[in-house]
Coordinates of C-alpha atoms in Angstrom, one line a residue:
Chain A
V25 CA -4.2 29.3 8.3
G26 CA -7.4 27.9 9.8
V27 CA -9.2 25.2 7.8
T28 CA -13.0 24.9 7.9
I29 CA -14.5 22.1 5.9
D30 CA -18.2 22.6 5.6
R31 CA -20.9 20.5 3.8
E32 CA -20.6 22.6 0.6
T33 CA -16.8 22.0 0.5
V34 CA -17.3 18.3 0.7
L35 CA -19.9 18.3 -2.0
R36 CA -17.7 20.6 -4.2
V37 CA -14.6 18.3 -3.8
A38 CA -16.7 15.2 -4.4
A39 CA -18.0 16.8 -7.7
L40 CA -14.5 17.6 -8.8
A41 CA -13.4 14.0 -8.0
K42 CA -16.6 12.7 -9.8
L43 CA -17.8 10.8 -6.8
D44 CA -21.5 10.5 -5.8
L45 CA -21.7 10.4 -2.0
E46 CA -24.6 9.0 0.0
R47 CA -26.5 11.7 1.9
D48 CA -25.5 10.2 5.3
A49 CA -21.8 10.0 4.3
V50 CA -21.4 13.7 3.7
E51 CA -21.3 14.7 7.4
V52 CA -18.9 11.8 8.3
F53 CA -16.5 12.8 5.5
R54 CA -16.8 16.4 6.6
R55 CA -15.7 15.6 10.1
Q56 CA -12.9 13.2 9.1
L57 CA -11.5 15.6 6.4
Q58 CA -11.6 18.4 9.0
A59 CA -9.6 16.4 11.5
V60 CA -7.0 15.3 9.0
L61 CA -6.6 18.8 7.5
E62 CA -6.2 20.3 11.0
Y63 CA -3.5 17.7 11.8
V64 CA -1.5 18.4 8.6
R65 CA -1.3 22.1 9.5
I66 CA 1.7 21.0 11.5
L67 CA 3.5 21.8 8.3
D68 CA 2.8 25.5 8.9
S69 CA 5.5 25.5 11.5
L70 CA 8.1 24.2 9.1
E71 CA 10.5 26.9 7.8
V72 CA 10.4 26.0 4.1
G73 CA 10.9 29.5 2.5
E74 CA 14.2 28.8 0.8
I75 CA 13.6 25.1 0.2
L76 CA 12.7 23.9 -3.2
P77 CA 9.9 21.4 -3.6
A78 CA 11.1 17.8 -3.9
E79 CA 11.6 16.5 -7.4
L80 CA 10.2 13.1 -8.0
P81 CA 12.7 10.4 -7.0
R82 CA 13.9 9.4 -10.4
A83 CA 16.0 6.4 -11.4
E84 CA 19.2 7.8 -12.8
G85 CA 20.8 6.9 -16.1
Q86 CA 17.8 5.0 -17.5
P87 CA 18.0 5.4 -21.3
L88 CA 14.9 6.1 -23.2
R89 CA 13.9 3.1 -25.3
E90 CA 14.0 3.3 -29.1
D91 CA 11.0 4.9 -30.7
D92 CA 10.0 1.7 -32.6
T93 CA 6.6 0.4 -33.3
R94 CA 5.8 -2.7 -31.2
P95 CA 2.9 -5.1 -31.0
C96 CA 0.1 -3.9 -28.8
L97 CA -2.9 -5.5 -27.2
P98 CA -5.3 -6.9 -29.8
I99 CA -8.6 -5.1 -29.9
Q100 CA -10.6 -8.0 -28.6
R101 CA -8.2 -8.5 -25.7
A102 CA -8.4 -4.8 -24.9
L103 CA -12.2 -4.9 -24.9
A104 CA -12.4 -8.1 -22.9
N105 CA -12.9 -6.3 -19.5
A106 CA -15.2 -3.6 -20.9
P107 CA -18.6 -3.3 -19.3
D108 CA -20.1 -2.5 -22.7
A109 CA -18.4 -2.7 -26.2
A110 CA -19.7 -2.7 -29.7
L111 CA -18.1 -2.7 -33.2
G112 CA -14.5 -2.8 -31.7
H113 CA -15.1 0.2 -29.4
F114 CA -16.0 1.0 -25.8
R115 CA -19.6 2.0 -25.7
V116 CA -20.7 4.8 -23.3
P117 CA -24.0 6.6 -22.6
R118 CA -24.8 9.8 -24.5
V119 CA -22.2 12.5 -23.9
L120 CA -24.2 15.6 -25.0
P121 CA -27.8 16.2 -24.1
E122 CA -30.4 15.5 -26.8
Chain B
M6 CA 8.7 -35.6 8.2
T7 CA 8.5 -31.9 7.8
E8 CA 5.6 -30.7 5.6
P9 CA 6.9 -28.9 2.5
A10 CA 4.7 -25.9 3.5
D11 CA 6.9 -25.4 6.6
L12 CA 10.2 -25.1 4.6
S13 CA 11.8 -21.9 3.5
A14 CA 11.9 -21.1 -0.3
A15 CA 15.6 -21.6 -0.4
E16 CA 15.3 -25.1 1.1
L17 CA 12.4 -26.0 -1.2
A18 CA 14.2 -24.8 -4.3
E19 CA 17.3 -26.8 -3.3
R20 CA 15.3 -30.0 -2.6
I21 CA 13.3 -29.7 -5.9
R22 CA 16.5 -29.1 -7.9
G23 CA 18.1 -32.1 -6.2
G24 CA 15.2 -34.3 -7.0
D25 CA 14.3 -34.8 -3.4
E26 CA 11.0 -33.0 -3.7
G27 CA 8.5 -32.2 -6.5
A28 CA 6.9 -28.9 -7.4
L29 CA 3.5 -30.6 -7.4
R30 CA 3.9 -32.1 -3.9
V31 CA 5.0 -28.7 -2.6
T32 CA 2.1 -26.9 -4.3
R33 CA -0.4 -29.4 -2.8
S34 CA 1.1 -29.0 0.6
C35 CA 0.6 -25.2 0.5
L36 CA -2.9 -25.6 -1.0
G37 CA -3.7 -28.0 1.9
R38 CA -2.5 -25.4 4.4
I39 CA -4.7 -22.7 2.6
Q40 CA -7.7 -25.1 2.8
A41 CA -7.1 -25.8 6.5
L42 CA -6.4 -22.3 7.7
D43 CA -7.7 -19.7 5.2
P44 CA -11.3 -19.9 6.2
Q45 CA -10.1 -18.3 9.5
V46 CA -7.3 -16.1 8.3
R47 CA -8.8 -14.9 5.0
A48 CA -5.5 -14.1 3.4
F49 CA -6.4 -15.1 -0.1
L50 CA -8.9 -13.4 -2.4
T51 CA -8.3 -15.9 -5.3
V52 CA -6.5 -19.2 -5.3
N53 CA -5.0 -20.1 -8.7
D54 CA -6.9 -23.1 -9.9
R55 CA -4.2 -23.8 -12.5
A56 CA -1.4 -23.9 -9.8
Q57 CA -1.3 -27.7 -9.7
E58 CA -1.2 -28.0 -13.4
E59 CA 1.6 -25.4 -13.6
A60 CA 3.6 -27.3 -10.9
W61 CA 3.1 -30.6 -12.7
R62 CA 4.4 -29.0 -15.9
L63 CA 7.5 -27.8 -14.1
D64 CA 8.1 -31.3 -12.7
R65 CA 7.7 -32.8 -16.2
C66 CA 10.1 -30.3 -17.8
R67 CA 12.8 -30.5 -15.1
G68 CA 16.2 -31.3 -16.6
Q69 CA 15.3 -29.8 -20.0
A70 CA 16.6 -26.3 -19.0
P71 CA 19.2 -25.1 -16.5
P72 CA 17.8 -25.1 -12.9
A73 CA 15.9 -21.9 -12.0
T74 CA 16.3 -19.9 -8.8
L75 CA 12.8 -20.5 -7.5
D76 CA 12.1 -23.8 -9.3
G77 CA 8.7 -25.0 -8.1
V78 CA 8.4 -22.6 -5.2
P79 CA 4.9 -21.4 -4.6
V80 CA 4.5 -17.6 -4.3
A81 CA 1.4 -15.5 -3.4
V82 CA 0.9 -12.1 -5.1
K83 CA -0.9 -9.1 -3.6
D84 CA -4.0 -8.5 -5.5
N85 CA -3.0 -5.1 -6.9
I86 CA -0.3 -6.7 -9.0
L87 CA -1.5 -7.9 -12.4
T88 CA -1.5 -11.6 -13.1
R89 CA -2.4 -12.8 -16.6
D90 CA -6.0 -14.2 -16.7
L91 CA -6.0 -14.5 -12.9
R92 CA -8.6 -12.1 -11.4
T93 CA -7.0 -8.9 -9.9
T94 CA -9.4 -7.0 -7.8
C95 CA -7.2 -4.5 -5.8
G96 CA -9.6 -5.4 -3.0
S97 CA -12.2 -3.2 -4.7
R98 CA -15.8 -3.8 -5.9
I99 CA -14.9 -1.7 -8.9
L100 CA -12.5 -4.4 -10.2
E101 CA -14.3 -7.4 -8.8
R102 CA -14.3 -9.3 -12.1
F103 CA -11.2 -7.8 -13.7
A104 CA -8.9 -10.3 -15.5
P105 CA -5.7 -8.7 -16.7
A106 CA -4.4 -9.3 -20.2
G107 CA -0.8 -9.7 -19.0
D108 CA 1.5 -10.2 -16.0
A109 CA 3.3 -7.4 -14.1
T110 CA 7.0 -7.5 -14.8
A111 CA 7.8 -8.7 -11.3
V112 CA 5.3 -11.6 -11.8
E113 CA 6.8 -12.4 -15.2
R114 CA 10.2 -12.6 -13.7
L115 CA 9.0 -14.8 -10.9
R116 CA 7.5 -17.2 -13.4
A117 CA 10.6 -17.2 -15.5
A118 CA 12.6 -18.2 -12.3
G119 CA 10.3 -21.2 -11.9
A120 CA 7.9 -19.9 -9.3
V121 CA 4.3 -21.2 -9.1
I122 CA 1.8 -18.3 -8.6
L123 CA -0.5 -19.9 -5.9
G124 CA -3.0 -17.1 -5.7
K125 CA -3.9 -13.5 -5.0
T126 CA -3.8 -12.0 -1.5
N127 CA -6.1 -9.6 0.3
L128 CA -5.3 -5.9 0.8
D129 CA -6.7 -2.6 1.8
E130 CA -8.6 -1.4 -1.3
F131 CA -6.0 -0.1 -3.8
G132 CA -3.3 -0.3 -1.0
M133 CA -5.0 2.4 1.0
G134 CA -4.9 1.4 4.7
S135 CA -2.8 -0.1 7.5
S136 CA -5.0 -3.0 8.6
T137 CA -6.5 -4.8 5.5
E138 CA -9.9 -3.9 7.0
N139 CA -10.5 -1.6 4.0
S140 CA -10.9 -4.6 1.6
A141 CA -14.3 -4.8 -0.1
F142 CA -14.0 -8.6 0.5
G143 CA -13.6 -8.6 4.3
A144 CA -10.6 -8.2 6.7
T145 CA -7.7 -10.5 6.9
R146 CA -7.0 -11.9 10.4
N147 CA -3.6 -12.0 12.1
P148 CA -2.5 -15.6 12.4
W149 CA -1.1 -14.8 15.8
D150 CA -4.4 -13.7 17.2
L151 CA -7.5 -13.9 15.0
G152 CA -9.1 -11.0 16.8
R153 CA -6.3 -8.7 15.6
V154 CA -5.5 -7.1 12.3
A155 CA -2.7 -8.5 10.0
G156 CA -1.6 -4.9 9.2
G157 CA -1.8 -3.4 5.8
S158 CA -2.1 -2.8 3.1
S159 CA -0.3 -6.1 2.2
G160 CA -2.0 -7.9 5.1
G161 CA -3.0 -10.9 3.1
S162 CA 0.5 -11.5 1.8
A163 CA 2.0 -11.2 5.4
A164 CA -0.7 -13.4 6.9
A165 CA -0.3 -16.1 4.2
V166 CA 3.5 -16.2 4.8
A167 CA 3.1 -16.2 8.6
A168 CA 0.5 -19.0 8.5
G169 CA 2.7 -21.2 6.3
M170 CA 0.4 -21.1 3.3
V171 CA 3.3 -20.0 1.1
P172 CA 7.0 -19.4 1.8
L173 CA 7.0 -16.2 -0.2
A174 CA 4.7 -13.4 -1.3
L175 CA 4.9 -10.1 -3.1
G176 CA 3.4 -7.0 -1.6
S177 CA 3.6 -3.4 -2.4
D178 CA 4.7 -0.6 -0.2
T179 CA 3.7 3.1 -0.6
G180 CA 4.1 4.3 3.0
G181 CA 4.9 1.0 4.9
S182 CA 2.5 -1.5 3.4
V183 CA 5.0 -4.3 3.2
R184 CA 6.9 -3.5 6.4
Q185 CA 4.1 -2.8 8.8
P186 CA 2.1 -6.1 8.1
A187 CA 5.4 -8.0 8.1
A188 CA 6.1 -6.7 11.6
F189 CA 2.5 -7.4 12.8
C190 CA 2.6 -11.0 11.5
G191 CA 6.2 -11.9 12.5
V192 CA 7.7 -12.2 9.0
V193 CA 10.4 -10.4 7.0
G194 CA 9.4 -7.7 4.5
L195 CA 11.4 -5.5 2.2
K196 CA 10.6 -2.2 0.6
P197 CA 13.3 -1.9 -2.1
T198 CA 14.9 1.4 -3.2
Y199 CA 12.5 3.4 -5.4
G200 CA 13.4 2.2 -8.9
R201 CA 15.0 -1.1 -7.9
V202 CA 11.9 -3.1 -8.9
S203 CA 9.8 -2.4 -11.9
R204 CA 6.2 -1.2 -11.1
F205 CA 4.9 -2.2 -14.5
G206 CA 1.7 -4.0 -13.7
L207 CA 1.4 -2.6 -10.2
V208 CA -1.9 -0.7 -10.0
A209 CA -0.8 2.8 -9.2
Y210 CA -1.7 4.5 -5.9
G211 CA 1.1 7.0 -5.1
S212 CA 3.4 6.8 -8.1
S213 CA 6.3 8.7 -6.6
L214 CA 6.3 6.3 -3.6
D215 CA 5.0 2.9 -4.8
Q216 CA 7.4 -0.1 -4.8
I217 CA 6.8 -3.8 -5.1
G218 CA 8.6 -5.8 -2.3
P219 CA 8.9 -9.4 -1.1
L220 CA 7.8 -11.0 2.1
G221 CA 9.2 -14.3 3.5
R222 CA 9.9 -16.2 6.7
T223 CA 13.6 -15.7 6.4
V224 CA 15.9 -12.9 5.4
R225 CA 17.6 -15.1 2.9
D226 CA 14.3 -15.9 1.1
V227 CA 13.5 -12.2 0.8
A228 CA 17.0 -11.7 -0.6
L229 CA 16.5 -14.5 -3.1
V230 CA 13.3 -12.9 -4.4
L231 CA 14.9 -9.5 -4.8
T232 CA 17.6 -11.1 -7.1
V233 CA 14.8 -12.4 -9.3
I234 CA 12.5 -9.4 -9.5
E235 CA 15.0 -6.4 -9.5
G236 CA 16.4 -4.6 -12.5
A237 CA 15.6 -2.1 -15.2
D238 CA 12.5 -2.6 -17.3
P239 CA 11.8 -0.8 -20.5
A240 CA 8.1 -0.8 -19.6
D241 CA 8.8 1.3 -16.4
A242 CA 10.8 4.5 -17.0
T243 CA 11.4 4.9 -13.3
S244 CA 13.1 1.5 -13.0
S245 CA 16.8 1.8 -12.4
P246 CA 19.8 0.2 -14.2
V247 CA 21.9 0.4 -11.0
P248 CA 23.3 -3.1 -10.9
G249 CA 22.2 -5.4 -8.1
R250 CA 24.4 -7.5 -5.8
D251 CA 24.4 -11.0 -4.7
Y252 CA 22.0 -10.4 -1.9
V253 CA 21.9 -14.0 -0.7
A254 CA 25.7 -14.0 -0.3
A255 CA 25.3 -10.6 1.6
C256 CA 23.3 -12.5 4.2
E257 CA 26.5 -14.2 5.2
D258 CA 28.7 -11.1 5.3
G259 CA 28.0 -10.0 8.9
V260 CA 28.2 -6.5 10.2
N261 CA 31.7 -6.2 11.5
G262 CA 32.8 -2.6 11.3
M263 CA 29.4 -1.2 10.3
R264 CA 28.0 2.0 11.8
I265 CA 24.4 1.7 12.8
G266 CA 22.5 4.9 13.6
L267 CA 19.6 4.9 16.1
P268 CA 17.5 8.0 15.3
R269 CA 16.4 9.6 18.5
E270 CA 13.1 10.8 17.1
Y271 CA 12.0 7.2 16.7
L272 CA 12.6 6.2 20.3
G273 CA 10.8 7.2 23.4
E274 CA 7.5 9.1 23.2
G275 CA 4.7 7.2 21.4
L276 CA 6.7 4.0 21.2
D277 CA 5.5 0.9 23.2
P278 CA 8.3 0.4 25.8
E279 CA 8.2 -3.4 25.0
I280 CA 9.0 -2.7 21.4
E281 CA 11.7 -0.2 22.3
R282 CA 13.4 -2.8 24.5
A283 CA 13.3 -5.4 21.6
V284 CA 14.8 -2.9 19.1
L285 CA 17.6 -2.0 21.6
G286 CA 18.1 -5.7 22.0
A287 CA 18.6 -6.0 18.3
A288 CA 21.1 -3.2 18.4
G289 CA 23.0 -5.1 21.1
R290 CA 23.1 -8.1 18.9
L291 CA 24.6 -6.1 16.1
E292 CA 27.2 -4.7 18.5
Q293 CA 28.1 -8.3 19.6
H294 CA 28.8 -9.0 15.9
G295 CA 31.2 -6.1 15.6
A296 CA 29.0 -3.2 14.5
G297 CA 29.1 0.2 16.3
T298 CA 25.9 1.9 17.2
E299 CA 25.4 5.6 17.8
E300 CA 22.5 8.0 18.3
V301 CA 21.6 10.1 15.2
S302 CA 19.0 12.7 14.5
L303 CA 16.4 13.0 11.7
P304 CA 14.9 16.3 13.0
H305 CA 12.1 16.6 10.4
T306 CA 10.5 13.3 11.3
P307 CA 7.5 14.9 13.0
Y308 CA 6.4 16.3 9.6
A309 CA 6.4 13.0 7.8
I310 CA 2.9 11.8 8.3
S311 CA 1.4 15.1 7.1
T312 CA 3.7 15.2 4.1
Y313 CA 2.9 11.6 3.2
Y314 CA -0.8 11.9 3.5
L315 CA -1.0 15.0 1.4
L316 CA 1.3 13.8 -1.4
A317 CA 0.1 10.2 -1.6
T318 CA -3.6 11.2 -1.7
A319 CA -2.9 13.9 -4.3
E320 CA -1.3 11.3 -6.5
A321 CA -4.1 8.8 -5.7
S322 CA -6.7 11.4 -6.8
S323 CA -5.1 11.5 -10.2
N324 CA -4.2 7.8 -10.5
L325 CA -7.7 6.6 -9.6
S326 CA -9.4 8.7 -12.2
R327 CA -8.9 5.8 -14.6
F328 CA -11.6 3.9 -12.9
D329 CA -14.6 5.3 -14.7
G330 CA -16.8 2.4 -15.7
V331 CA -15.8 2.6 -19.3
R332 CA -12.8 0.5 -20.2
Y333 CA -12.9 -2.1 -17.4
G334 CA -14.5 -2.9 -14.1
L335 CA -17.8 -2.1 -12.6
R336 CA -20.4 0.1 -14.4
A337 CA -23.4 1.6 -12.7
G338 CA -26.7 0.7 -14.5
D339 CA -28.8 3.1 -16.4
T340 CA -27.4 6.5 -15.5
G341 CA -28.5 8.8 -18.4
D342 CA -25.4 10.6 -19.5
L343 CA -21.6 10.0 -19.3
E344 CA -21.0 12.4 -16.4
S345 CA -23.5 10.6 -14.3
L346 CA -22.0 7.3 -15.3
Y347 CA -18.6 8.4 -13.9
R348 CA -20.0 9.7 -10.6
T349 CA -22.4 6.8 -10.0
T350 CA -19.9 4.1 -10.9
R351 CA -17.2 5.6 -8.7
G352 CA -19.7 6.3 -5.9
M353 CA -20.8 2.6 -6.0
G354 CA -17.5 1.0 -6.7
F355 CA -15.1 2.7 -4.2
G356 CA -15.1 2.1 -0.5
A357 CA -15.1 4.8 2.2
E358 CA -11.3 5.1 2.6
V359 CA -10.6 5.3 -1.1
K360 CA -13.2 8.1 -1.4
R361 CA -11.7 9.8 1.6
R362 CA -8.2 9.8 0.1
I363 CA -9.4 10.8 -3.3
M364 CA -11.2 13.8 -1.8
L365 CA -8.3 14.7 0.5
G366 CA -6.0 14.7 -2.5
T367 CA -8.4 16.6 -4.7
Y368 CA -8.8 19.2 -2.0
A369 CA -5.0 19.5 -1.6
L370 CA -4.6 20.1 -5.3
S371 CA -7.6 22.4 -5.8
A372 CA -7.4 26.1 -6.7
G373 CA -6.6 28.2 -3.7
Y374 CA -5.3 25.3 -1.6
R375 CA -2.5 23.9 -3.7
D376 CA 0.2 26.2 -2.3
A377 CA -0.8 25.8 1.3
F378 CA -1.0 22.0 1.2
Y379 CA 0.5 20.2 -1.8
N380 CA 3.4 22.6 -2.5
T381 CA 4.3 22.9 1.2
A382 CA 4.3 19.1 1.5
Q383 CA 6.7 18.8 -1.5
R384 CA 9.0 21.2 0.3
A385 CA 8.7 19.2 3.5
R386 CA 9.6 16.1 1.5
S387 CA 12.8 17.8 0.5
V388 CA 13.9 18.5 4.1
I389 CA 12.9 14.9 5.2
R390 CA 15.1 13.6 2.4
R391 CA 17.9 15.9 3.3
D392 CA 17.9 14.6 6.9
F393 CA 18.6 11.1 5.6
S394 CA 21.4 12.2 3.2
Q395 CA 23.1 14.1 6.0
V396 CA 23.1 11.0 8.3
F397 CA 24.3 8.7 5.5
G398 CA 26.8 11.3 4.3
S399 CA 28.3 11.3 7.8
G400 CA 29.4 7.7 7.4
V401 CA 26.5 5.9 9.0
D402 CA 25.8 2.6 7.1
L403 CA 22.3 1.8 8.3
L404 CA 19.6 3.1 10.6
L405 CA 17.7 0.8 13.1
T406 CA 14.3 1.7 14.3
A407 CA 11.0 0.0 15.3
T408 CA 8.8 -0.8 12.4
T409 CA 5.6 0.1 14.2
P410 CA 4.8 2.0 17.4
T411 CA 2.6 -0.8 18.7
V412 CA 2.0 -4.5 18.1
A413 CA -1.0 -5.5 16.0
F414 CA -4.1 -3.8 17.1
R415 CA -7.6 -5.3 17.5
L416 CA -9.9 -5.5 14.5
G417 CA -12.2 -2.5 14.4
E418 CA -10.1 -0.5 16.9
K419 CA -9.1 2.3 14.5
L420 CA -11.6 1.8 11.7
D421 CA -13.7 4.9 12.6
D422 CA -10.7 7.1 13.2
P423 CA -8.7 7.6 10.0
L424 CA -6.2 9.9 11.7
A425 CA -5.3 7.3 14.4
M426 CA -4.9 4.7 11.6
Y427 CA -2.6 7.0 9.6
L428 CA -0.4 7.6 12.7
S429 CA 0.4 3.8 12.8
D430 CA 2.6 4.5 9.8
V431 CA 4.8 6.9 11.7
Y432 CA 8.1 5.0 11.4
T433 CA 7.7 3.8 7.8
V434 CA 6.6 6.8 5.8
T435 CA 9.9 8.7 6.1
S436 CA 12.0 6.2 4.2
S437 CA 9.2 6.0 1.6
L438 CA 9.3 9.8 1.1
A439 CA 13.1 9.6 0.7
G440 CA 12.9 6.6 -1.7
L441 CA 15.1 4.5 0.5
P442 CA 15.3 0.8 1.0
A443 CA 14.0 -0.6 4.3
L444 CA 13.6 -4.1 5.8
S445 CA 11.4 -5.2 8.6
V446 CA 12.7 -8.2 10.6
P447 CA 11.1 -10.0 13.6
V448 CA 12.8 -9.2 16.9
G449 CA 10.7 -11.3 19.3
L450 CA 7.3 -11.4 20.8
S451 CA 5.5 -9.1 23.2
A452 CA 4.3 -10.3 26.6
E453 CA 0.9 -11.0 24.9
G454 CA 2.7 -13.2 22.4
L455 CA 2.4 -10.8 19.5
P456 CA 5.3 -10.3 17.0
I457 CA 7.5 -7.2 17.2
G458 CA 9.4 -5.9 14.1
A459 CA 12.6 -3.9 13.8
Q460 CA 13.2 -1.8 10.7
L461 CA 16.6 -1.3 9.0
I462 CA 16.8 1.6 6.6
G463 CA 19.7 1.9 4.1
P464 CA 21.0 4.5 1.7
P465 CA 19.7 4.4 -1.9
F466 CA 20.4 0.9 -3.5
G467 CA 22.0 -0.3 -0.2
E468 CA 19.8 -3.4 0.0
D469 CA 22.9 -5.6 0.6
R470 CA 23.5 -3.8 3.9
L471 CA 20.0 -4.4 5.0
F472 CA 20.4 -8.1 4.3
R473 CA 23.8 -8.2 6.2
A474 CA 22.3 -6.7 9.3
G475 CA 18.9 -8.4 8.9
A476 CA 20.5 -11.8 8.8
V477 CA 22.5 -11.1 12.0
I478 CA 19.3 -10.0 13.8
A479 CA 17.3 -12.9 12.5
S480 CA 20.0 -15.4 13.7
M481 CA 19.0 -14.2 17.2
F482 CA 15.3 -14.4 16.9
G483 CA 14.7 -16.9 14.1
S484 CA 11.3 -17.2 12.4
P485 CA 8.5 -17.1 15.0
R486 CA 5.7 -19.6 14.4
P487 CA 2.1 -18.7 15.2
P488 CA 0.2 -20.9 17.6
L489 CA -2.4 -21.4 14.9
L490 CA 0.0 -23.8 13.1
P491 CA 0.5 -27.4 14.0
A492 CA 3.7 -27.9 16.0
R493 CA 6.8 -28.8 13.9
P494 CA 8.3 -32.2 14.5
A495 CA 11.3 -31.8 16.8
G496 CA 14.6 -31.0 15.2
T497 CA 13.1 -29.9 11.9
G498 CA 12.2 -26.6 10.2
S499 CA 14.0 -23.6 8.8
G500 CA 15.7 -20.7 10.5

């Protein structure tokens, strides 16, 4: 399968990933993503028809901890790194248009 | 007299326990080395200004509790591992002023074992890179040649240990980020088995791959740290209860009767002949000590880089969605609405490589492409893992390879070519994909005087075997000392 990354694809992916890109960066990313995606097509030559996708490597035998309430971060501590906080909450700009 | 900064962690802990040395004097010696050399090397992002006080407190309290394993030993911590009230930036503008509310489990365990956290080391932003040039705060230089990279992403940790600023450091390894900088800087670096060390408090990059691992100047020191930080943790459901071993004792066990596999796909084409000779020299050393060596095959190795860069970036695209300018970190100024806040903050806060990987991962997971990229890579991961289980199932105890295809490259050499940079991980990503433990050990210097590393790969939870063979190899090559450091007085120093 051929892969062609055009400017619109870069902008669409950046929008999905919630990333603003500088105008000049779009072409650089387009070229670099194109090169990497062409390289990874080496996987097309791998016969994987019968093979199941890898499961996440999981530590075996780890018991789940008891479902007990435990102390958590105090509110002031949780808000200490917030760029903007008020009344014990994180404050954000308007979510819905006026 | 030997400077404390030049001693190994094991020697320091022993001297401090025996009353021949004090934690404060050791800490001051390391801080002196940082002050003298770090303006050139740039290994540290933050030096802990409470380190002397903490060391003083340890000296004051000595004798009131049973002696601890790392009593008074200074340790540096990669800056993507949380340290309570000590700035943790992940090498990113987006977390430039982030002060964690608590320690990572590995750090908590180090402190409980008496270690003094000396500071936070530089890294490629969020662990994404192989040279530490992707740090928002500037590149770390290789102590062996300041015009070359220290490797990455744990380049600050490796350079700090190599330059004698600390005897030990923690790094993190997703696709080689402990082993590759260890090889480039001439130190020992371990990626433990997936699950051996808790990741609680490690800022996630590729969650199915990430492991915290130690770096040191001796195999024994790295073994010592693993005994301290390993073990199940209720805060990390992927941490394993598989019991550990006495890794320090394993360093003395030798390799008599072991079967060492040399994977043919890792030799020859693409490998610097000087490095190949050094690795084969290490194989010869193991044979002299009673091990047998044999050629083995891991036939799906050529698929590993593609598999890794699709899976790691897919996971990164999800993990890094938490950086949104709301709960912590940078926030872009007046942006209007919430959606713009996310996009502007992330656009301003992330560097180019992080954006590139987030976009690559987002693309590989997006509708219409998921099957062709992400799902195919998960299948490739299965066959890569199967290669290893077949080799270890045939009775081979360990694999020996080069850690890197070349010695440390020049600063800037691969910065504009992400694919060339990704290919420098060719020998380390396979064991990451398979969740296996792997150790990089110095095996000499190139003709240009740059360190060469060999990699030992073990079966799951087979770290003790890595230390057995690693110690034998290290006894041949010792701990190389960069020319940047003042010469050791004759007849002193650690091996």
